């Protein structure tokens, strides 16, 4: 029996940066527990079955996605995201559509877009305990790389190569 490879994830090493011209902000104050959700809005492929069981699939390149970032109420990013949302709402064009980069520095996952905007202002609650704010941003087109936080064994590196993908040497065993 071989030893399994040990993976590591550090929430402190997840970086989310929004930028547009002179505006650059690194999100901080992630909520405890789950704090990032990335959801592609249109499936890459959907199955079609005809009445006679003939089949096909519809392939789509639309990578529009919704990114939900959950912050605790003490996060200064809440005020900055609110100011960004206000600026965007007041503008009749796309002056405050921003670039967004998300990178797991303790792993290989990353997401990026040149066009993101705040879709929904979070509900706000106050109480005798810390509350969270879930900010919903929309990406017109999202470059997604769902990676890993575990090194690749030789067989996995070979499988990636067979798919036309490369594995950074620092992630190979």
N, CA, C and O atoms as a DFTB+ gen file, in Angstrom:
692 C
 N C O
     1  1       0.852      -1.175       0.000
     2  2       0.000       0.000       0.000
     3  2       0.895       1.234       0.000
     4  3       1.825       1.330       0.801
     5  1       0.615       2.178      -0.897
     6  2       1.420       3.393      -0.958
     7  2       0.820       4.473      -0.065
     8  3      -0.372       4.464       0.242
     9  1       1.674       5.393       0.338
    10  2       1.205       6.513       1.139
    11  2       0.454       7.494       0.249
    12  3       0.905       7.822      -0.849
    13  1      -0.677       7.950       0.723
    14  2      -1.425       8.958      -0.026
    15  2      -0.700      10.294       0.071
    16  3      -0.060      10.592       1.079
    17  1      -0.804      11.092      -0.979
    18  2      -0.182      12.406      -0.967
    19  2      -1.035      13.346      -0.130
    20  3      -2.263      13.297      -0.186
    21  1      -0.389      14.190       0.634
    22  2      -1.074      15.115       1.535
    23  2      -1.308      16.442       0.849
    24  3      -0.372      17.057       0.339
    25  1      -2.551      16.884       0.832
    26  2      -2.902      18.185       0.271
    27  2      -3.040      19.221       1.368
    28  3      -3.213      18.881       2.538
    29  1      -2.963      20.477       0.988
    30  2      -3.089      21.591       1.934
    31  2      -3.897      22.716       1.312
    32  3      -3.705      23.054       0.144
    33  1      -4.800      23.296       2.090
    34  2      -5.512      24.507       1.685
    35  2      -5.416      25.505       2.814
    36  3      -5.623      25.160       3.977
    37  1      -5.105      26.737       2.476
    38  2      -5.033      27.801       3.462
    39  2      -5.979      28.922       3.047
    40  3      -5.709      29.609       2.062
    41  1      -7.085      29.127       3.772
    42  2      -8.017      30.201       3.406
    43  2      -7.342      31.575       3.426
    44  3      -7.763      32.494       2.724
    45  1      -6.295      31.701       4.238
    46  2      -5.565      32.968       4.300
    47  2      -4.807      33.248       3.006
    48  3      -4.364      34.373       2.775
    49  1      -4.657      32.230       2.163
    50  2      -3.897      32.392       0.918
    51  2      -4.804      32.475      -0.313
    52  3      -4.328      32.340      -1.440
    53  1      -6.095      32.696      -0.107
    54  2      -6.986      32.940      -1.229
    55  2      -7.038      34.451      -1.443
    56  3      -7.329      35.203      -0.512
    57  1      -6.759      34.890      -2.658
    58  2      -6.703      36.314      -2.972
    59  2      -7.751      36.632      -4.032
    60  3      -7.834      35.962      -5.062
    61  1      -8.546      37.661      -3.766
    62  2      -9.519      38.165      -4.730
    63  2      -9.213      39.641      -4.941
    64  3      -9.234      40.427      -3.994
    65  1      -8.928      40.015      -6.188
    66  2      -8.577      41.401      -6.505
    67  2      -9.545      41.939      -7.546
    68  3      -9.799      41.291      -8.561
    69  1     -10.084      43.126      -7.291
    70  2     -10.920      43.850      -8.235
    71  2     -10.130      45.061      -8.706
    72  3      -9.439      45.697      -7.911
    73  1     -10.223      45.387      -9.994
    74  2      -9.467      46.548     -10.481
    75  2     -10.138      47.185     -11.686
    76  3     -10.816      46.529     -12.476
    77  1      -9.922      48.492     -11.793
    78  2     -10.394      49.277     -12.946
    79  2      -9.672      50.615     -12.879
    80  3      -9.932      51.405     -11.971
    81  1      -8.779      50.886     -13.808
    82  2      -8.037      52.144     -13.795
    83  2      -7.261      52.316     -12.498
    84  3      -6.446      51.466     -12.140
    85  1      -7.515      53.415     -11.793
    86  2      -6.836      53.684     -10.515
    87  2      -7.440      52.916      -9.345
    88  3      -6.867      52.901      -8.256
    89  1      -8.585      52.281      -9.554
    90  2      -9.232      51.511      -8.487
    91  2      -8.655      50.095      -8.453
    92  3      -8.744      49.353      -9.431
    93  1      -8.070      49.740      -7.325
    94  2      -7.591      48.374      -7.093
    95  2      -7.931      48.032      -5.654
    96  3      -7.602      48.781      -4.734
    97  1      -8.593      46.895      -5.462
    98  2      -8.928      46.479      -4.098
    99  2      -8.769      44.972      -3.953
   100  3      -9.276      44.198      -4.765
   101  1      -8.060      44.571      -2.911
   102  2      -7.940      43.169      -2.550
   103  2      -8.958      42.896      -1.448
   104  3      -8.897      43.487      -0.370
   105  1      -9.885      42.001      -1.732
   106  2     -10.950      41.674      -0.774
   107  2     -10.334      41.093       0.494
   108  3      -9.391      40.303       0.441
   109  1     -10.880      41.496       1.619
   110  2     -10.449      40.944       2.901
   111  2     -11.662      40.789       3.818
   112  3     -12.716      41.384       3.591
   113  1     -11.485      39.981       4.854
   114  2     -12.564      39.772       5.819
   115  2     -13.527      38.679       5.422
   116  3     -14.740      38.821       5.575
   117  1     -12.975      37.566       4.900
   118  2     -13.844      36.448       4.537
   119  2     -14.559      35.897       5.765
   120  3     -13.994      35.846       6.857
   121  1     -15.800      35.489       5.573
   122  2     -16.578      34.883       6.654
   123  2     -15.976      33.528       7.023
   124  3     -15.313      32.889       6.207
   125  1     -16.212      33.108       8.242
   126  2     -15.783      31.786       8.676
   127  2     -16.637      30.747       7.957
   128  3     -17.827      30.968       7.731
   129  1     -16.045      29.635       7.603
   130  2     -16.767      28.602       6.861
   131  2     -16.647      28.870       5.368
   132  3     -15.637      29.414       4.920
   133  1     -17.650      28.503       4.599
   134  2     -17.632      28.723       3.150
   135  2     -17.746      30.221       2.867
   136  3     -18.637      30.893       3.386
   137  1     -16.839      30.734       2.040
   138  2     -16.861      32.168       1.747
   139  2     -16.747      32.495       0.267
   140  3     -16.812      33.665      -0.109
   141  1     -16.578      31.487      -0.580
   142  2     -16.511      31.733      -2.018
   143  2     -17.304      30.652      -2.742
   144  3     -17.137      29.461      -2.482
   145  1     -18.168      31.085      -3.653
   146  2     -18.908      30.155      -4.500
   147  2     -18.844      30.686      -5.927
   148  3     -19.186      31.842      -6.178
   149  1     -18.405      29.845      -6.861
   150  2     -18.328      30.209      -8.271
   151  2     -19.256      29.267      -9.026
   152  3     -19.107      28.047      -8.957
   153  1     -20.225      29.849      -9.756
   154  2     -21.215      29.028     -10.449
   155  2     -21.328      29.472     -11.898
   156  3     -21.665      30.620     -12.187
   157  1     -21.042      28.547     -12.800
   158  2     -21.228      28.824     -14.232
   159  2     -22.726      28.813     -14.508
   160  3     -23.431      27.900     -14.077
   161  1     -23.213      29.818     -15.219
   162  2     -24.651      29.963     -15.444
   163  2     -25.189      29.058     -16.553
   164  3     -26.322      28.584     -16.464
   165  1     -24.402      28.816     -17.580
   166  2     -24.836      27.983     -18.702
   167  2     -23.947      26.745     -18.754
   168  3     -22.726      26.879     -18.836
   169  1     -24.519      25.551     -18.710
   170  2     -23.692      24.344     -18.781
   171  2     -22.864      24.306     -20.069
   172  3     -23.305      24.794     -21.110
   173  1     -21.674      23.730     -19.991
   174  2     -20.818      23.583     -21.173
   175  2     -21.458      22.640     -22.189
   176  3     -21.293      22.826     -23.394
   177  1     -22.186      21.629     -21.714
   178  2     -22.883      20.679     -22.593
   179  2     -24.191      20.269     -21.946
   180  3     -24.274      20.094     -20.731
   181  1     -25.204      20.120     -22.772
   182  2     -26.479      19.579     -22.291
   183  2     -26.905      18.451     -23.233
   184  3     -26.641      18.493     -24.434
   185  1     -27.548      17.474     -22.679
   186  2     -27.981      16.296     -23.414
   187  2     -29.351      16.543     -24.050
   188  3     -30.235      17.143     -23.438
   189  1     -29.509      16.064     -25.302
   190  2     -30.795      16.074     -25.979
   191  2     -31.151      14.631     -26.318
   192  3     -30.336      13.900     -26.881
   193  1     -32.374      14.224     -25.973
   194  2     -32.886      12.894     -26.321
   195  2     -34.176      13.080     -27.108
   196  3     -35.112      13.720     -26.629
   197  1     -34.227      12.519     -28.324
   198  2     -35.431      12.586     -29.146
   199  2     -36.439      11.532     -28.725
   200  3     -36.137      10.659     -27.912
   201  1     -37.629      11.620     -29.279
   202  2     -38.697      10.664     -28.956
   203  2     -38.310       9.238     -29.285
   204  3     -38.793       8.304     -28.645
   205  1     -37.444       9.053     -30.276
   206  2     -37.024       7.715     -30.688
   207  2     -35.691       7.306     -30.046
   208  3     -35.020       6.395     -30.530
   209  1     -35.319       7.972     -28.974
   210  2     -34.071       7.737     -28.236
   211  2     -32.816       8.125     -29.003
   212  3     -31.710       7.764     -28.600
   213  1     -32.971       8.859     -30.108
   214  2     -31.781       9.417     -30.752
   215  2     -31.241      10.498     -29.813
   216  3     -31.996      11.133     -29.078
   217  1     -29.947      10.691     -29.853
   218  2     -29.358      11.585     -28.867
   219  2     -28.371      12.548     -29.513
   220  3     -27.838      12.301     -30.594
   221  1     -28.161      13.597     -28.844
   222  2     -27.173      14.596     -29.230
   223  2     -26.863      15.452     -28.022
   224  3     -27.422      15.273     -26.940
   225  1     -25.977      16.365     -28.233
   226  2     -25.719      17.294     -27.142
   227  2     -25.522      18.687     -27.704
   228  3     -25.087      18.871     -28.841
   229  1     -25.846      19.632     -26.897
   230  2     -25.673      21.042     -27.228
   231  2     -24.441      21.514     -26.473
   232  3     -24.382      21.432     -25.246
   233  1     -23.453      22.010     -27.221
   234  2     -22.227      22.515     -26.599
   235  2     -22.276      24.040     -26.608
   236  3     -22.597      24.663     -27.620
   237  1     -21.953      24.617     -25.469
   238  2     -22.002      26.076     -25.319
   239  2     -20.660      26.598     -24.835
   240  3     -20.017      25.975     -23.990
   241  1     -20.240      27.726     -25.360
   242  2     -18.995      28.360     -24.919
   243  2     -19.253      29.523     -23.968
   244  3     -18.316      30.177     -23.510
   245  1     -20.520      29.778     -23.676
   246  2     -20.884      30.857     -22.753
   247  2     -20.381      30.518     -21.356
   248  3     -20.877      29.582     -20.729
   249  1     -19.412      31.262     -20.871
   250  2     -18.857      30.988     -19.539
   251  2     -19.264      32.040     -18.514
   252  3     -18.580      32.224     -17.507
   253  1     -20.384      32.737     -18.766
   254  2     -20.884      33.697     -17.785
   255  2     -21.081      32.985     -16.453
   256  3     -21.576      31.859     -16.404
   257  1     -20.689      33.649     -15.382
   258  2     -20.720      33.000     -14.067
   259  2     -21.145      33.978     -12.993
   260  3     -21.019      35.192     -13.150
   261  1     -21.651      33.430     -11.900
   262  2     -21.971      34.214     -10.717
   263  2     -20.993      33.824      -9.626
   264  3     -20.811      32.645      -9.326
   265  1     -20.363      34.838      -9.036
   266  2     -19.392      34.629      -7.963
   267  2     -19.981      35.237      -6.699
   268  3     -20.280      36.430      -6.657
   269  1     -20.145      34.417      -5.676
   270  2     -20.650      34.917      -4.395
   271  2     -19.505      34.898      -3.397
   272  3     -18.895      33.861      -3.137
   273  1     -19.230      36.075      -2.842
   274  2     -18.162      36.240      -1.851
   275  2     -18.833      36.612      -0.538
   276  3     -19.518      37.632      -0.454
   277  1     -18.638      35.787       0.487
   278  2     -19.272      36.034       1.779
   279  2     -18.246      36.615       2.746
   280  3     -17.219      36.000       3.033
   281  1     -18.549      37.805       3.238
   282  2     -17.671      38.526       4.155
   283  2     -18.352      38.660       5.505
   284  3     -19.580      38.663       5.584
   285  1     -17.564      38.773       6.566
   286  2     -18.165      39.064       7.873
   287  2     -18.419      40.565       7.972
   288  3     -17.834      41.349       7.224
   289  1     -19.283      40.959       8.889
   290  2     -19.715      42.347       8.976
   291  2     -18.590      43.317       9.312
   292  3     -18.741      44.518       9.085
   293  1     -17.471      42.843       9.843
   294  2     -16.364      43.716      10.213
   295  2     -15.427      44.010       9.035
   296  3     -14.516      44.826       9.169
   297  1     -15.634      43.365       7.900
   298  2     -14.748      43.519       6.754
   299  2     -14.856      44.913       6.149
   300  3     -15.959      45.363       5.837
   301  1     -13.723      45.609       5.979
   302  2     -13.763      46.909       5.301
   303  2     -14.151      46.773       3.827
   304  3     -14.571      47.746       3.201
   305  1     -14.011      45.573       3.277
   306  2     -14.392      45.357       1.877
   307  2     -15.892      45.546       1.662
   308  3     -16.316      45.844       0.546
   309  1     -16.713      45.377       2.720
   310  2     -18.150      45.639       2.585
   311  2     -18.389      47.074       2.133
   312  3     -19.168      47.309       1.210
   313  1     -17.727      48.039       2.774
   314  2     -17.904      49.453       2.431
   315  2     -17.389      49.743       1.023
   316  3     -17.996      50.522       0.288
   317  1     -16.276      49.121       0.645
   318  2     -15.708      49.357      -0.678
   319  2     -16.604      48.753      -1.758
   320  3     -16.831      49.377      -2.795
   321  1     -17.110      47.554      -1.524
   322  2     -18.026      46.943      -2.492
   323  2     -19.319      47.745      -2.603
   324  3     -19.877      47.876      -3.692
   325  1     -19.794      48.282      -1.484
   326  2     -21.002      49.114      -1.530
   327  2     -20.744      50.384      -2.338
   328  3     -21.589      50.789      -3.136
   329  1     -19.573      51.022      -2.137
   330  2     -19.226      52.223      -2.906
   331  2     -19.101      51.900      -4.395
   332  3     -19.529      52.689      -5.237
   333  1     -18.519      50.748      -4.722
   334  2     -18.403      50.317      -6.119
   335  2     -19.790      50.094      -6.716
   336  3     -20.053      50.496      -7.849
   337  1     -20.660      49.463      -5.966
   338  2     -22.025      49.213      -6.455
   339  2     -22.756      50.534      -6.674
   340  3     -23.451      50.691      -7.678
   341  1     -22.612      51.485      -5.754
   342  2     -23.256      52.809      -5.912
   343  2     -22.725      53.516      -7.158
   344  3     -23.502      54.063      -7.941
   345  1     -21.399      53.506      -7.343
   346  2     -20.801      54.162      -8.512
   347  2     -21.327      53.540      -9.800
   348  3     -21.647      54.253     -10.751
   349  1     -21.416      52.204      -9.833
   350  2     -21.907      51.507     -11.021
   351  2     -23.381      51.820     -11.266
   352  3     -23.796      52.016     -12.408
   353  1     -24.165      51.865     -10.197
   354  2     -25.597      52.125     -10.339
   355  2     -25.864      53.539     -10.862
   356  3     -26.802      53.755     -11.629
   357  1     -25.035      54.495     -10.444
   358  2     -25.214      55.889     -10.871
   359  2     -24.778      56.110     -12.315
   360  3     -25.269      57.029     -12.972
   361  1     -23.878      55.295     -12.811
   362  2     -23.344      55.453     -14.158
   363  2     -24.273      54.766     -15.157
   364  3     -24.722      53.644     -14.921
   365  1     -24.561      55.438     -16.272
   366  2     -25.477      54.844     -17.250
   367  2     -24.773      53.882     -18.205
   368  3     -25.427      53.247     -19.032
   369  1     -23.447      53.767     -18.100
   370  2     -22.699      52.865     -18.972
   371  2     -21.981      51.794     -18.188
   372  3     -22.493      51.282     -17.193
   373  1     -20.783      51.458     -18.649
   374  2     -20.010      50.386     -18.039
   375  2     -18.731      50.890     -17.379
   376  3     -17.747      50.157     -17.282
   377  1     -18.745      52.130     -16.931
   378  2     -17.535      52.718     -16.347
   379  2     -17.038      51.936     -15.133
   380  3     -15.841      51.949     -14.848
   381  1     -17.924      51.260     -14.417
   382  2     -17.519      50.541     -13.196
   383  2     -17.672      49.031     -13.322
   384  3     -17.858      48.331     -12.327
   385  1     -17.592      48.540     -14.544
   386  2     -17.431      47.109     -14.771
   387  2     -15.941      46.860     -14.567
   388  3     -15.114      47.488     -15.228
   389  1     -15.589      45.952     -13.662
   390  2     -14.197      45.793     -13.222
   391  2     -13.609      44.460     -13.648
   392  3     -14.332      43.528     -14.000
   393  1     -12.296      44.385     -13.610
   394  2     -11.603      43.108     -13.776
   395  2     -11.560      42.425     -12.409
   396  3     -11.494      43.094     -11.377
   397  1     -11.598      41.109     -12.407
   398  2     -11.540      40.365     -11.151
   399  2     -10.632      39.153     -11.344
   400  3     -10.731      38.426     -12.333
   401  1      -9.750      38.959     -10.373
   402  2      -8.879      37.790     -10.360
   403  2      -9.015      37.110      -9.008
   404  3      -8.953      37.762      -7.965
   405  1      -9.199      35.805      -9.033
   406  2      -9.279      34.991      -7.817
   407  2      -8.197      33.928      -7.944
   408  3      -8.132      33.218      -8.947
   409  1      -7.353      33.821      -6.929
   410  2      -6.247      32.853      -6.993
   411  2      -6.067      32.199      -5.642
   412  3      -5.973      32.871      -4.614
   413  1      -6.018      30.864      -5.658
   414  2      -5.678      30.081      -4.468
   415  2      -4.160      29.922      -4.467
   416  3      -3.623      29.084      -5.191
   417  1      -3.473      30.716      -3.665
   418  2      -2.016      30.683      -3.616
   419  2      -1.480      29.444      -2.910
   420  3      -0.277      29.185      -2.945
   421  1      -2.367      28.669      -2.263
   422  2      -1.940      27.416      -1.643
   423  2      -2.276      26.217      -2.529
   424  3      -2.099      25.067      -2.127
   425  1      -2.759      26.497      -3.729
   426  2      -3.137      25.443      -4.665
   427  2      -3.008      25.924      -6.089
   428  3      -2.268      26.865      -6.375
   429  1      -3.734      25.273      -6.985
   430  2      -3.627      25.600      -8.409
   431  2      -4.907      26.184      -9.003
   432  3      -4.956      26.416     -10.211
   433  1      -5.938      26.428      -8.203
   434  2      -7.196      26.971      -8.719
   435  2      -7.092      28.475      -8.942
   436  3      -6.451      29.194      -8.176
   437  1      -7.745      28.935     -10.021
   438  2      -7.803      30.373     -10.288
   439  2      -8.985      30.670     -11.201
   440  3      -9.428      29.818     -11.970
   441  1      -9.478      31.887     -11.100
   442  2     -10.558      32.375     -11.943
   443  2     -10.244      33.818     -12.299
   444  3      -9.677      34.548     -11.486
   445  1     -10.608      34.237     -13.507
   446  2     -10.386      35.634     -13.874
   447  2     -11.381      36.071     -14.937
   448  3     -11.882      35.269     -15.725
   449  1     -11.645      37.360     -14.930
   450  2     -12.513      37.976     -15.927
   451  2     -12.116      39.430     -16.082
   452  3     -11.609      40.048     -15.146
   453  1     -12.345      39.967     -17.253
   454  2     -12.103      41.396     -17.472
   455  2     -13.382      42.199     -17.309
   456  3     -13.360      43.428     -17.371
   457  1     -14.511      41.500     -17.098
   458  2     -15.798      42.182     -16.973
   459  2     -16.645      41.570     -15.865
   460  3     -17.288      40.538     -16.053
   461  1     -16.634      42.224     -14.706
   462  2     -17.457      41.780     -13.578
   463  2     -18.181      42.989     -12.996
   464  3     -17.691      44.117     -13.048
   465  1     -19.336      42.726     -12.453
   466  2     -20.093      43.798     -11.795
   467  2     -20.894      43.208     -10.653
   468  3     -21.197      42.015     -10.638
   469  1     -21.230      44.054      -9.701
   470  2     -22.002      43.611      -8.538
   471  2     -23.458      43.476      -8.967
   472  3     -24.077      44.443      -9.411
   473  1     -23.992      42.281      -8.831
   474  2     -25.363      42.021      -9.239
   475  2     -26.362      42.271      -8.132
   476  3     -27.440      42.812      -8.375
   477  1     -26.016      41.886      -6.929
   478  2     -26.948      41.985      -5.820
   479  2     -26.235      42.500      -4.581
   480  3     -25.183      41.990      -4.198
   481  1     -26.817      43.508      -3.964
   482  2     -26.316      43.988      -2.679
   483  2     -26.820      43.005      -1.628
   484  3     -27.987      42.615      -1.656
   485  1     -25.965      42.609      -0.717
   486  2     -26.393      41.597       0.261
   487  2     -27.437      42.117       1.238
   488  3     -27.521      43.312       1.522
   489  1     -28.224      41.178       1.738
   490  2     -29.098      41.508       2.855
   491  2     -28.195      41.853       4.035
   492  3     -27.117      41.279       4.187
   493  1     -28.627      42.766       4.848
   494  2     -27.841      43.135       6.024
   495  2     -28.643      42.802       7.271
   496  3     -29.811      43.171       7.395
   497  1     -28.001      42.103       8.187
   498  2     -28.608      41.780       9.465
   499  2     -27.652      42.228      10.556
   500  3     -26.434      42.191      10.381
   501  1     -28.201      42.645      11.665
   502  2     -27.407      42.971      12.840
   503  2     -28.008      42.229      14.014
   504  3     -29.225      42.064      14.099
   505  1     -27.172      41.791      14.899
   506  2     -27.671      41.046      16.045
   507  2     -26.610      40.955      17.112
   508  3     -25.639      41.712      17.101
   509  1     -26.788      40.039      18.026
   510  2     -25.856      39.901      19.148
   511  2     -24.681      38.978      18.813
   512  3     -23.875      38.646      19.683
   513  1     -24.593      38.564      17.531
   514  2     -23.443      37.785      17.081
   515  2     -23.000      38.352      15.730
   516  3     -23.696      39.176      15.137
   517  1     -21.866      37.914      15.263
   518  2     -21.340      38.398      13.994
   519  2     -22.206      37.904      12.841
   520  3     -22.539      36.722      12.763
   521  1     -22.562      38.811      11.958
   522  2     -23.375      38.480      10.789
   523  2     -22.501      38.510       9.534
   524  3     -21.421      39.101       9.535
   525  1     -22.971      37.876       8.475
   526  2     -22.242      37.819       7.215
   527  2     -22.961      38.606       6.136
   528  3     -24.162      38.861       6.229
   529  1     -22.208      38.989       5.107
   530  2     -22.735      39.688       3.938
   531  2     -22.310      38.894       2.710
   532  3     -21.116      38.692       2.491
   533  1     -23.265      38.442       1.908
   534  2     -22.974      37.661       0.709
   535  2     -23.097      38.566      -0.518
   536  3     -24.200      38.922      -0.933
   537  1     -21.952      38.931      -1.089
   538  2     -21.889      39.792      -2.267
   539  2     -21.930      38.934      -3.528
   540  3     -21.139      38.004      -3.681
   541  1     -22.854      39.254      -4.426
   542  2     -23.013      38.504      -5.667
   543  2     -22.482      39.347      -6.821
   544  3     -22.989      40.433      -7.105
   545  1     -21.454      38.825      -7.475
   546  2     -20.880      39.488      -8.638
   547  2     -21.122      38.614      -9.862
   548  3     -21.146      37.387      -9.774
   549  1     -21.299      39.269     -11.001
   550  2     -21.507      38.543     -12.251
   551  2     -20.302      38.764     -13.150
   552  3     -19.831      39.891     -13.302
   553  1     -19.810      37.698     -13.737
   554  2     -18.726      37.747     -14.706
   555  2     -19.315      37.456     -16.083
   556  3     -19.967      36.431     -16.285
   557  1     -19.080      38.361     -17.025
   558  2     -19.611      38.181     -18.370
   559  2     -19.002      36.931     -19.011
   560  3     -19.695      36.160     -19.675
   561  1     -17.723      36.748     -18.806
   562  2     -16.997      35.590     -19.331
   563  2     -15.926      35.258     -18.300
   564  3     -15.114      36.119     -17.959
   565  1     -15.909      34.048     -17.806
   566  2     -14.982      33.692     -16.732
   567  2     -13.996      32.622     -17.201
   568  3     -14.388      31.562     -17.690
   569  1     -12.726      32.923     -17.042
   570  2     -11.679      31.928     -17.279
   571  2     -11.522      31.162     -15.978
   572  3     -11.072      31.718     -14.976
   573  1     -11.888      29.899     -15.986
   574  2     -11.876      29.105     -14.760
   575  2     -10.842      27.994     -14.851
   576  3     -10.714      27.320     -15.874
   577  1     -10.118      27.822     -13.771
   578  2      -9.183      26.710     -13.652
   579  2      -9.386      26.094     -12.272
   580  3      -8.798      26.541     -11.287
   581  1     -10.214      25.076     -12.215
   582  2     -10.438      24.383     -10.953
   583  2      -9.308      23.382     -10.812
   584  3      -9.234      22.398     -11.549
   585  1      -8.440      23.643      -9.871
   586  2      -7.235      22.844      -9.710
   587  2      -7.286      21.959      -8.490
   588  3      -8.312      21.360      -8.169
   589  1      -6.154      21.891      -7.820
   590  2      -5.997      21.001      -6.680
   591  2      -5.130      21.664      -5.626
   592  3      -4.501      22.693      -5.875
   593  1      -5.106      21.075      -4.472
   594  2      -4.214      21.484      -3.389
   595  2      -3.342      20.313      -2.972
   596  3      -2.793      20.303      -1.870
   597  1      -3.213      19.327      -3.850
   598  2      -2.425      18.133      -3.599
   599  2      -1.437      17.943      -4.741
   600  3      -1.800      18.137      -5.901
   601  1      -0.199      17.571      -4.442
   602  2       0.768      17.315      -5.522
   603  2       0.283      16.197      -6.442
   604  3      -0.488      15.326      -6.041
   605  1       0.759      16.248      -7.688
   606  2       0.410      15.245      -8.690
   607  2       1.403      14.093      -8.646
   608  3       2.611      14.317      -8.722
   609  1       0.917      12.877      -8.526
   610  2       1.743      11.686      -8.669
   611  2       2.089      11.537     -10.150
   612  3       1.427      12.144     -10.992
   613  1       3.106      10.746     -10.487
   614  2       3.491      10.585     -11.891
   615  2       2.337      10.163     -12.804
   616  3       2.232      10.663     -13.924
   617  1       1.478       9.264     -12.353
   618  2       0.356       8.821     -13.190
   619  2      -0.617       9.970     -13.467
   620  3      -1.167      10.066     -14.564
   621  1      -0.830      10.837     -12.481
   622  2      -1.732      11.976     -12.671
   623  2      -1.112      13.015     -13.599
   624  3      -1.808      13.619     -14.415
   625  1       0.206      13.222     -13.474
   626  2       0.905      14.135     -14.386
   627  2       0.797      13.619     -15.815
   628  3       0.594      14.403     -16.742
   629  1       0.929      12.314     -16.001
   630  2       0.800      11.702     -17.323
   631  2      -0.629      11.855     -17.860
   632  3      -0.822      12.117     -19.047
   633  1      -1.616      11.694     -16.993
   634  2      -3.011      11.860     -17.413
   635  2      -3.265      13.294     -17.868
   636  3      -3.953      13.522     -18.863
   637  1      -2.711      14.254     -17.140
   638  2      -2.851      15.657     -17.527
   639  2      -2.202      15.896     -18.885
   640  3      -2.775      16.578     -19.735
   641  1      -1.013      15.341     -19.096
   642  2      -0.317      15.501     -20.375
   643  2      -1.142      14.901     -21.515
   644  3      -1.196      15.478     -22.601
   645  1      -1.782      13.756     -21.284
   646  2      -2.611      13.126     -22.310
   647  2      -3.791      14.012     -22.697
   648  3      -4.303      13.923     -23.813
   649  1      -4.221      14.869     -21.767
   650  2      -5.323      15.792     -22.026
   651  2      -4.838      17.121     -22.604
   652  3      -5.637      18.022     -22.859
   653  1      -3.519      17.237     -22.811
   654  2      -2.969      18.470     -23.363
   655  2      -2.699      19.539     -22.328
   656  3      -2.444      20.693     -22.674
   657  1      -2.753      19.165     -21.058
   658  2      -2.507      20.113     -19.970
   659  2      -1.109      19.882     -19.397
   660  3      -0.553      18.789     -19.499
   661  1      -0.567      20.908     -18.808
   662  2       0.743      20.773     -18.188
   663  2       0.613      20.969     -16.684
   664  3      -0.278      21.673     -16.208
   665  1       1.500      20.346     -15.962
   666  2       1.550      20.476     -14.501
   667  2       2.853      21.178     -14.152
   668  3       3.939      20.723     -14.511
   669  1       2.723      22.281     -13.454
   670  2       3.906      23.025     -13.008
   671  2       4.795      22.070     -12.213
   672  3       4.298      21.321     -11.371
   673  1       6.101      22.090     -12.472
   674  2       7.002      21.165     -11.764
   675  2       6.895      21.240     -10.240
   676  3       7.115      20.236      -9.563
   677  1       6.561      22.408      -9.688
   678  2       6.449      22.487      -8.222
   679  2       5.281      21.670      -7.676
   680  3       5.210      21.419      -6.473
   681  1       4.342      21.245      -8.573
   682  2       3.209      20.438      -8.149
   683  2       3.389      18.963      -8.492
   684  3       2.485      18.159      -8.266
   685  1       4.542      18.605      -9.031
   686  2       4.814      17.208      -9.365
   687  2       5.628      16.557      -8.268
   688  3       6.480      17.198      -7.653
   689  1       5.363      15.261      -8.018
   690  2       6.156      14.529      -7.038
   691  2       7.333      13.896      -7.734
   692  3       8.142      13.225      -7.093
